[in-house]
PDB file of C-alpha atoms in Angstrom:
ATOM      1  CA  MET A 117      -8.878   7.607  15.363  1.00  0.00           C
ATOM      2  CA  ALA A 118      -6.807   4.798  15.803  1.00  0.00           C
ATOM      3  CA  ARG A 119      -8.005   1.456  13.236  1.00  0.00           C
ATOM      4  CA  VAL A 120      -7.724  -1.679  14.468  1.00  0.00           C
ATOM      5  CA  ILE A 121      -5.312  -3.960  12.955  1.00  0.00           C
ATOM      6  CA  LYS A 122      -6.872  -7.687  10.979  1.00  0.00           C
ATOM      7  CA  ASN A 123      -4.253  -9.077   9.382  1.00  0.00           C
ATOM      8  CA  LYS A 124      -0.680  -7.634  10.013  1.00  0.00           C
ATOM      9  CA  GLU A 125       1.931 -10.099   8.785  1.00  0.00           C
ATOM     10  CA  LEU A 126       5.526  -8.650   8.642  1.00  0.00           C
ATOM     11  CA  VAL A 127       9.130 -11.049   7.485  1.00  0.00           C
ATOM     12  CA  ASN A 128      12.048  -9.653   7.412  1.00  0.00           C
ATOM     13  CA  THR A 129      10.318  -6.226   7.638  1.00  0.00           C
ATOM     14  CA  ARG A 130      10.202  -3.923  10.779  1.00  0.00           C
ATOM     15  CA  LEU A 131       7.751  -1.020  10.736  1.00  0.00           C
ATOM     16  CA  ALA A 132       8.313   2.298  12.814  1.00  0.00           C
ATOM     17  CA  THR A 133       5.097   2.307  13.864  1.00  0.00           C
ATOM     18  CA  ASN A 134       1.504  -0.126  14.720  1.00  0.00           C
ATOM     19  CA  TYR A 135       0.741   0.133  11.035  1.00  0.00           C
ATOM     20  CA  GLY A 136       2.786   2.972   9.402  1.00  0.00           C
ATOM     21  CA  GLY A 137       5.809   5.359   8.914  1.00  0.00           C
ATOM     22  CA  TRP A 138       9.219   3.728   7.624  1.00  0.00           C
ATOM     23  CA  MET A 139       9.546   0.559   7.070  1.00  0.00           C
ATOM     24  CA  TYR A 140      13.171  -0.827   7.438  1.00  0.00           C
ATOM     25  CA  CYS A 141      15.077  -4.893   6.527  1.00  0.00           C
ATOM     26  CA  ASP A 142      15.268  -6.231   9.267  1.00  0.00           C
ATOM     27  CA  LYS A 143      18.813  -8.019   8.435  1.00  0.00           C
ATOM     28  CA  CYS A 144      20.417  -5.163   7.364  1.00  0.00           C
ATOM     29  CA  ASN A 145      18.179  -2.473   8.785  1.00  0.00           C
ATOM     30  CA  GLU A 146      18.307  -0.521   6.188  1.00  0.00           C
ATOM     31  CA  ASN A 147      15.268   2.174   5.554  1.00  0.00           C
ATOM     32  CA  ILE A 148      13.039   0.233   2.160  1.00  0.00           C
ATOM     33  CA  GLY A 149      10.205   3.345   2.684  1.00  0.00           C
ATOM     34  CA  TYR A 150       7.524   4.796   3.628  1.00  0.00           C
ATOM     35  CA  LEU A 151       3.959   3.545   4.044  1.00  0.00           C
ATOM     36  CA  CYS A 152       1.594   6.305   4.876  1.00  0.00           C
ATOM     37  CA  TYR A 153      -0.492   5.797   7.874  1.00  0.00           C
ATOM     38  CA  SER A 154      -3.819   7.185   7.175  1.00  0.00           C
ATOM     39  CA  THR A 155      -4.600   6.544   3.733  1.00  0.00           C
ATOM     40  CA  TYR A 156      -4.259   2.979   2.692  1.00  0.00           C
ATOM     41  CA  ASP A 157      -7.123   0.001   3.531  1.00  0.00           C
ATOM     42  CA  ARG A 158      -4.655  -2.840   2.186  1.00  0.00           C
ATOM     43  CA  VAL A 159      -0.966  -3.397   1.104  1.00  0.00           C
ATOM     44  CA  GLU A 160       1.215  -6.403   0.112  1.00  0.00           C
ATOM     45  CA  LEU A 161       4.745  -5.821  -0.890  1.00  0.00           C
ATOM     46  CA  LYS A 162       6.889  -8.149  -1.812  1.00  0.00           C
ATOM     47  CA  TYR A 163      10.754  -6.723  -2.003  1.00  0.00           C
ATOM     48  CA  THR A 164      14.622  -8.294  -2.355  1.00  0.00           C
ATOM     49  CA  CYS A 165      16.538  -5.695  -0.480  1.00  0.00           C
ATOM     50  CA  ASN A 166      19.843  -4.874  -1.412  1.00  0.00           C
ATOM     51  CA  CYS A 167      21.512  -7.318   1.173  1.00  0.00           C
ATOM     52  CA  GLN A 168      19.487  -9.929  -0.802  1.00  0.00           C
ATOM     53  CA  SER A 169      17.364 -10.431   1.876  1.00  0.00           C
ATOM     54  CA  GLN A 170      13.201 -11.725   1.377  1.00  0.00           C
ATOM     55  CA  GLY A 171      10.597  -9.912   2.671  1.00  0.00           C
ATOM     56  CA  THR A 172       6.808  -9.138   2.335  1.00  0.00           C
ATOM     57  CA  VAL A 173       4.825  -7.119   4.092  1.00  0.00           C
ATOM     58  CA  LEU A 174       1.091  -8.081   4.087  1.00  0.00           C
ATOM     59  CA  LEU A 175      -1.140  -4.644   6.520  1.00  0.00           C
ATOM     60  CA  ASP A 176      -5.388  -4.311   5.820  1.00  0.00           C
ATOM     61  CA  PHE A 177      -7.999  -2.974   8.920  1.00  0.00           C
ATOM     62  CA  ALA A 178     -11.084  -4.703  10.801  1.00  0.00           C
ATOM     63  CA  ASP A 179     -12.768  -1.511   8.249  1.00  0.00           C
ATOM     64  CA  SER A 180     -11.270  -2.366   5.212  1.00  0.00           C
ATOM     65  CA  LYS A 181     -13.485  -2.401   2.130  1.00  0.00           C
ATOM     66  CA  GLU A 182     -13.005  -4.665  -0.676  1.00  0.00           C
ATOM     67  CA  GLY A 183     -10.859  -3.229  -3.301  1.00  0.00           C
ATOM     68  CA  LYS A 184     -11.777  -3.068  -6.934  1.00  0.00           C
ATOM     69  CA  ASN A 185      -8.915  -3.668  -9.380  1.00  0.00           C
ATOM     70  CA  CYS A 186      -8.334  -0.951 -11.625  1.00  0.00           C
ATOM     71  CA  SER A 187      -5.907  -0.027 -14.758  1.00  0.00           C
ATOM     72  CA  ASN A 188      -4.527   3.334 -13.757  1.00  0.00           C
ATOM     73  CA  GLU A 189      -1.719   3.718 -12.147  1.00  0.00           C
ATOM     74  CA  LEU A 190       0.171   5.662  -9.512  1.00  0.00           C
ATOM     75  CA  ILE A 191       1.672   8.448 -10.052  1.00  0.00           C
ATOM     76  CA  LEU A 192       4.705   9.994  -8.841  1.00  0.00           C
ATOM     77  CA  ILE A 193       4.649  12.989  -6.664  1.00  0.00           C
ATOM     78  CA  LYS A 194       8.696  13.696  -4.412  1.00  0.00           C
ATOM     79  CA  ASN A 195       9.187  10.714  -4.301  1.00  0.00           C
ATOM     80  CA  ARG A 196       5.823   9.111  -3.229  1.00  0.00           C
ATOM     81  CA  PHE A 197       3.173   6.712  -4.961  1.00  0.00           C
ATOM     82  CA  CYS A 198       0.358   8.219  -4.968  1.00  0.00           C
ATOM     83  CA  CYS A 199      -3.985   7.717  -5.922  1.00  0.00           C
ATOM     84  CA  PRO A 200      -3.956   9.256  -9.319  1.00  0.00           C
ATOM     85  CA  LYS A 201      -7.753  10.203  -8.397  1.00  0.00           C
ATOM     86  CA  ASP A 202      -6.936  12.645  -5.202  1.00  0.00           C
ATOM     87  CA  ASN A 203      -3.148  12.831  -5.238  1.00  0.00           C
ATOM     88  CA  GLU A 204      -3.080  11.960  -1.524  1.00  0.00           C
ATOM     89  CA  PRO A 205       0.446  10.410  -0.927  1.00  0.00           C
ATOM     90  CA  LEU A 206      -0.065   6.019  -0.181  1.00  0.00           C
ATOM     91  CA  ILE A 207       3.603   4.944  -0.252  1.00  0.00           C
ATOM     92  CA  THR A 208       7.390   5.616  -0.996  1.00  0.00           C
ATOM     93  CA  ILE A 209       9.501   2.653  -1.880  1.00  0.00           C
ATOM     94  CA  LEU A 210      13.195   3.705  -1.932  1.00  0.00           C
ATOM     95  CA  ASP A 211      14.146   2.617  -5.165  1.00  0.00           C
ATOM     96  CA  LYS A 212      17.657   3.130  -4.841  1.00  0.00           C
ATOM     97  CA  LYS A 213      18.129   0.638  -1.100  1.00  0.00           C
ATOM     98  CA  VAL A 214      15.714  -2.121  -2.939  1.00  0.00           C
ATOM     99  CA  VAL A 215      16.626  -4.602  -5.826  1.00  0.00           C
ATOM    100  CA  ASN A 216      13.481  -5.420  -6.669  1.00  0.00           C
ATOM    101  CA  TYR A 217       9.493  -5.348  -5.606  1.00  0.00           C
ATOM    102  CA  GLU A 218       6.001  -6.216  -6.049  1.00  0.00           C
ATOM    103  CA  LEU A 219       3.230  -3.451  -4.661  1.00  0.00           C
ATOM    104  CA  LYS A 220      -0.394  -3.928  -4.672  1.00  0.00           C
ATOM    105  CA  ILE A 221      -1.992  -1.210  -2.150  1.00  0.00           C
ATOM    106  CA  THR A 222      -5.590   0.122  -1.879  1.00  0.00           C
ATOM    107  CA  CYS A 223      -6.478   3.103  -1.288  1.00  0.00           C
ATOM    108  CA  LYS A 224      -8.842   4.057   1.337  1.00  0.00           C
ATOM    109  CA  ASP A 225     -11.020   6.703   0.002  1.00  0.00           C
ATOM    110  CA  CYS A 226     -11.455   5.294  -3.920  1.00  0.00           C
ATOM    111  CA  SER A 227     -10.874   1.580  -3.035  1.00  0.00           C
ATOM    112  CA  ASN A 228      -9.117   1.456  -6.569  1.00  0.00           C
ATOM    113  CA  ILE A 229      -6.132  -1.578  -5.510  1.00  0.00           C
ATOM    114  CA  TYR A 230      -2.959  -0.093  -7.513  1.00  0.00           C
ATOM    115  CA  THR A 231      -0.228  -2.510  -8.453  1.00  0.00           C
ATOM    116  CA  LYS A 232       3.863  -2.070  -9.153  1.00  0.00           C
ATOM    117  CA  VAL A 233       6.308  -3.729 -10.091  1.00  0.00           C
ATOM    118  CA  LYS A 234      10.046  -3.410 -10.703  1.00  0.00           C
TER     119      LYS A 234
END
């Protein structure tokens, strides 16, 4: 079932579909990662692409629950950052395509907010 987007702000970034799939830098058209469709409730991503473009992604939904901060780390399974509670993939960021990034993502299942900085 499709979710209703509440906030969608993309700066110098485009998504393959409405709220998930492959993420691309608008300046150089390089693929910078993959956002899983159904496992996140909210995502905030700020990054610098290898082409030096500064990009941001902010997405959440009308039915998003308020997340709760946690100190747990995302786990990496086959290049995907996953929720440590259920091993469900949330997002992939292609390290070789970005200089740095700041990620804040809320798991739809457990409502934990995970952060990652490179």
